[in-house]
PDB file of C-alpha atoms in Angstrom:
ATOM      1  CA  GLN A   1     -17.288  13.257  78.298  1.00  0.00           C
ATOM      2  CA  VAL A   2     -15.465   9.941  77.661  1.00  0.00           C
ATOM      3  CA  GLN A   3     -12.234   9.933  75.814  1.00  0.00           C
ATOM      4  CA  LEU A   4      -9.934   7.331  74.841  1.00  0.00           C
ATOM      5  CA  VAL A   5      -6.189   7.924  73.908  1.00  0.00           C
ATOM      6  CA  GLU A   6      -4.432   5.309  72.292  1.00  0.00           C
ATOM      7  CA  SER A   7      -0.393   5.618  72.400  1.00  0.00           C
ATOM      8  CA  GLY A   8       2.542   2.867  71.467  1.00  0.00           C
ATOM      9  CA  GLY A   9       1.738   2.246  67.792  1.00  0.00           C
ATOM     10  CA  GLY A  10       4.836   2.212  65.505  1.00  0.00           C
ATOM     11  CA  SER A  11       6.666   0.538  63.366  1.00  0.00           C
ATOM     12  CA  VAL A  12       8.652  -2.816  64.010  1.00  0.00           C
ATOM     13  CA  GLN A  13      10.134  -5.768  62.057  1.00  0.00           C
ATOM     14  CA  ALA A  14       8.489  -8.974  61.935  1.00  0.00           C
ATOM     15  CA  GLY A  15       9.072 -11.125  65.120  1.00  0.00           C
ATOM     16  CA  GLY A  16       9.261  -7.924  67.256  1.00  0.00           C
ATOM     17  CA  SER A  17       7.035  -6.668  70.181  1.00  0.00           C
ATOM     18  CA  LEU A  18       5.134  -3.414  70.782  1.00  0.00           C
ATOM     19  CA  LYS A  19       2.838  -2.444  73.933  1.00  0.00           C
ATOM     20  CA  LEU A  20      -0.435  -0.237  73.208  1.00  0.00           C
ATOM     21  CA  SER A  21      -1.394   1.802  75.715  1.00  0.00           C
ATOM     22  CA  CYS A  22      -5.354   3.310  75.817  1.00  0.00           C
ATOM     23  CA  ALA A  23      -6.172   6.027  78.897  1.00  0.00           C
ATOM     24  CA  ALA A  24      -9.401   6.491  79.245  1.00  0.00           C
ATOM     25  CA  SER A  25     -10.720   9.486  81.173  1.00  0.00           C
ATOM     26  CA  GLY A  26     -14.379  10.359  81.977  1.00  0.00           C
ATOM     27  CA  TYR A  27     -15.020   6.442  82.021  1.00  0.00           C
ATOM     28  CA  ILE A  28     -15.451   4.138  84.385  1.00  0.00           C
ATOM     29  CA  PHE A  29     -14.536   0.658  83.698  1.00  0.00           C
ATOM     30  CA  SER A  30     -17.811  -1.456  83.578  1.00  0.00           C
ATOM     31  CA  ARG A  31     -18.741  -5.211  83.813  1.00  0.00           C
ATOM     32  CA  CYS A  32     -19.257  -4.590  79.600  1.00  0.00           C
ATOM     33  CA  GLY A  33     -15.475  -4.038  79.417  1.00  0.00           C
ATOM     34  CA  MET A  34     -13.034  -2.654  76.981  1.00  0.00           C
ATOM     35  CA  GLY A  35     -11.418  -3.946  74.163  1.00  0.00           C
ATOM     36  CA  TRP A  36      -8.957  -3.356  71.132  1.00  0.00           C
ATOM     37  CA  TYR A  37     -10.147  -3.732  67.632  1.00  0.00           C
ATOM     38  CA  ARG A  38      -7.789  -3.160  64.440  1.00  0.00           C
ATOM     39  CA  GLN A  39      -8.688  -2.278  60.799  1.00  0.00           C
ATOM     40  CA  ALA A  40      -6.416  -3.421  58.169  1.00  0.00           C
ATOM     41  CA  PRO A  41      -6.404  -1.669  54.583  1.00  0.00           C
ATOM     42  CA  GLY A  42      -9.334  -2.711  52.765  1.00  0.00           C
ATOM     43  CA  LYS A  43     -10.584  -4.983  55.383  1.00  0.00           C
ATOM     44  CA  GLU A  44     -13.303  -4.504  57.710  1.00  0.00           C
ATOM     45  CA  ARG A  45     -12.415  -3.854  61.260  1.00  0.00           C
ATOM     46  CA  GLU A  46     -12.328  -6.755  63.796  1.00  0.00           C
ATOM     47  CA  LEU A  47     -11.935  -7.701  67.346  1.00  0.00           C
ATOM     48  CA  VAL A  48      -8.666  -8.585  68.400  1.00  0.00           C
ATOM     49  CA  SER A  49      -9.257  -8.865  72.212  1.00  0.00           C
ATOM     50  CA  SER A  50     -11.302  -7.844  75.117  1.00  0.00           C
ATOM     51  CA  ILE A  51     -11.243  -7.841  78.657  1.00  0.00           C
ATOM     52  CA  SER A  52     -14.278  -7.542  81.559  1.00  0.00           C
ATOM     53  CA  SER A  53     -14.086  -5.884  84.434  1.00  0.00           C
ATOM     54  CA  ASP A  54     -13.534  -8.923  86.427  1.00  0.00           C
ATOM     55  CA  GLY A  55     -10.401  -9.835  84.340  1.00  0.00           C
ATOM     56  CA  THR A  56     -12.168 -12.315  81.812  1.00  0.00           C
ATOM     57  CA  THR A  57     -10.501 -12.040  78.633  1.00  0.00           C
ATOM     58  CA  SER A  58     -10.906 -13.410  75.297  1.00  0.00           C
ATOM     59  CA  TYR A  59      -8.653 -13.191  71.915  1.00  0.00           C
ATOM     60  CA  ALA A  60      -9.102 -13.716  68.215  1.00  0.00           C
ATOM     61  CA  ASP A  61      -7.573 -17.101  67.107  1.00  0.00           C
ATOM     62  CA  SER A  62      -4.945 -15.302  65.057  1.00  0.00           C
ATOM     63  CA  VAL A  63      -3.473 -13.421  67.867  1.00  0.00           C
ATOM     64  CA  LYS A  64      -4.097 -16.256  70.585  1.00  0.00           C
ATOM     65  CA  GLY A  65      -0.555 -17.031  72.134  1.00  0.00           C
ATOM     66  CA  ARG A  66       0.913 -13.621  71.003  1.00  0.00           C
ATOM     67  CA  PHE A  67      -0.769 -10.871  72.362  1.00  0.00           C
ATOM     68  CA  THR A  68      -2.298 -10.168  75.978  1.00  0.00           C
ATOM     69  CA  ILE A  69      -4.739  -7.477  76.807  1.00  0.00           C
ATOM     70  CA  SER A  70      -4.727  -6.036  80.575  1.00  0.00           C
ATOM     71  CA  GLN A  71      -5.952  -3.183  82.176  1.00  0.00           C
ATOM     72  CA  ASP A  72      -4.527  -0.964  85.255  1.00  0.00           C
ATOM     73  CA  ASN A  73      -8.167   0.254  86.928  1.00  0.00           C
ATOM     74  CA  ALA A  74      -6.097   2.515  89.140  1.00  0.00           C
ATOM     75  CA  LYS A  75      -4.873   4.278  86.176  1.00  0.00           C
ATOM     76  CA  ASN A  76      -7.978   4.078  83.812  1.00  0.00           C
ATOM     77  CA  THR A  77      -5.705   2.420  81.205  1.00  0.00           C
ATOM     78  CA  LEU A  78      -5.955  -0.477  78.850  1.00  0.00           C
ATOM     79  CA  TYR A  79      -2.887  -2.222  77.306  1.00  0.00           C
ATOM     80  CA  LEU A  80      -2.301  -4.629  74.757  1.00  0.00           C
ATOM     81  CA  GLN A  81       1.095  -6.233  74.607  1.00  0.00           C
ATOM     82  CA  MET A  82       1.696  -7.588  71.162  1.00  0.00           C
ATOM     83  CA  ASN A  83       4.620 -10.307  70.718  1.00  0.00           C
ATOM     84  CA  SER A  84       5.913 -12.225  67.697  1.00  0.00           C
ATOM     85  CA  LEU A  85       4.259  -9.761  65.482  1.00  0.00           C
ATOM     86  CA  LYS A  86       3.500 -10.732  61.799  1.00  0.00           C
ATOM     87  CA  THR A  87       3.024  -8.827  58.945  1.00  0.00           C
ATOM     88  CA  GLU A  88      -0.543  -9.553  58.887  1.00  0.00           C
ATOM     89  CA  ASP A  89      -0.815  -7.736  62.229  1.00  0.00           C
ATOM     90  CA  THR A  90      -0.397  -4.539  60.636  1.00  0.00           C
ATOM     91  CA  ALA A  91      -3.696  -2.307  61.016  1.00  0.00           C
ATOM     92  CA  VAL A  92      -4.736   0.722  62.552  1.00  0.00           C
ATOM     93  CA  TYR A  93      -5.316  -0.545  66.215  1.00  0.00           C
ATOM     94  CA  TYR A  94      -8.371   1.097  68.276  1.00  0.00           C
ATOM     95  CA  CYS A  95      -9.117   1.005  71.568  1.00  0.00           C
ATOM     96  CA  ALA A  96     -13.137   0.603  72.304  1.00  0.00           C
ATOM     97  CA  ALA A  97     -14.917   0.915  75.418  1.00  0.00           C
ATOM     98  CA  ARG A  98     -18.282  -0.548  76.103  1.00  0.00           C
ATOM     99  CA  ALA A  99     -21.423   0.681  77.758  1.00  0.00           C
ATOM    100  CA  ARG A 100     -24.677  -1.232  79.105  1.00  0.00           C
ATOM    101  CA  HIS A 101     -27.865  -0.068  77.527  1.00  0.00           C
ATOM    102  CA  VAL A 102     -29.518   2.038  80.191  1.00  0.00           C
ATOM    103  CA  VAL A 103     -33.009   0.626  79.058  1.00  0.00           C
ATOM    104  CA  TYR A 104     -32.460  -3.020  77.698  1.00  0.00           C
ATOM    105  CA  GLY A 105     -29.443  -3.733  80.023  1.00  0.00           C
ATOM    106  CA  TYR A 106     -26.999  -5.261  76.858  1.00  0.00           C
ATOM    107  CA  CYS A 107     -23.502  -4.346  76.388  1.00  0.00           C
ATOM    108  CA  TYR A 108     -22.365  -2.725  73.055  1.00  0.00           C
ATOM    109  CA  THR A 109     -19.579  -0.558  72.020  1.00  0.00           C
ATOM    110  CA  ALA A 110     -19.980   3.181  73.172  1.00  0.00           C
ATOM    111  CA  TYR A 111     -16.857   4.848  72.867  1.00  0.00           C
ATOM    112  CA  TRP A 112     -13.945   4.582  70.395  1.00  0.00           C
ATOM    113  CA  GLY A 113     -10.393   5.960  70.346  1.00  0.00           C
ATOM    114  CA  GLN A 114      -8.632   7.564  67.228  1.00  0.00           C
ATOM    115  CA  GLY A 115      -6.412   4.812  66.453  1.00  0.00           C
ATOM    116  CA  THR A 116      -2.782   4.084  66.460  1.00  0.00           C
ATOM    117  CA  GLN A 117      -1.075   2.637  63.596  1.00  0.00           C
ATOM    118  CA  VAL A 118       1.193  -0.355  63.807  1.00  0.00           C
ATOM    119  CA  THR A 119       3.397  -1.532  60.902  1.00  0.00           C
ATOM    120  CA  VAL A 120       5.164  -4.795  60.883  1.00  0.00           C
ATOM    121  CA  SER A 121       7.741  -5.426  58.088  1.00  0.00           C
ATOM    122  CA  SER A 122       9.081  -8.404  57.040  1.00  0.00           C
TER     123      SER A 122
END
């Protein structure tokens, strides 16, 4: 059974940094990759960053240049280094693991962590 457990959230002042971790058990990093999503109060969940098994990364425009996603395959852990945090980064951050559909072959988000709160104050 796949489990994703996030940690590293907390409260920080604007301009500060946090590093989120996501420990994956029962899951093998696949070509479909993993990602970080966030959901602020009253807003829809949005993709913040993703990384594929070959290390290819992507970022939402709002976090480019400030956030860095990485993974340690040996530890089965996904990270999100967040620098120069802004108040608008306040949200619950979710780790997600993607899988390939066994029949049709497309990638989809198959697993979610429980979320970790990040609060940035001015």
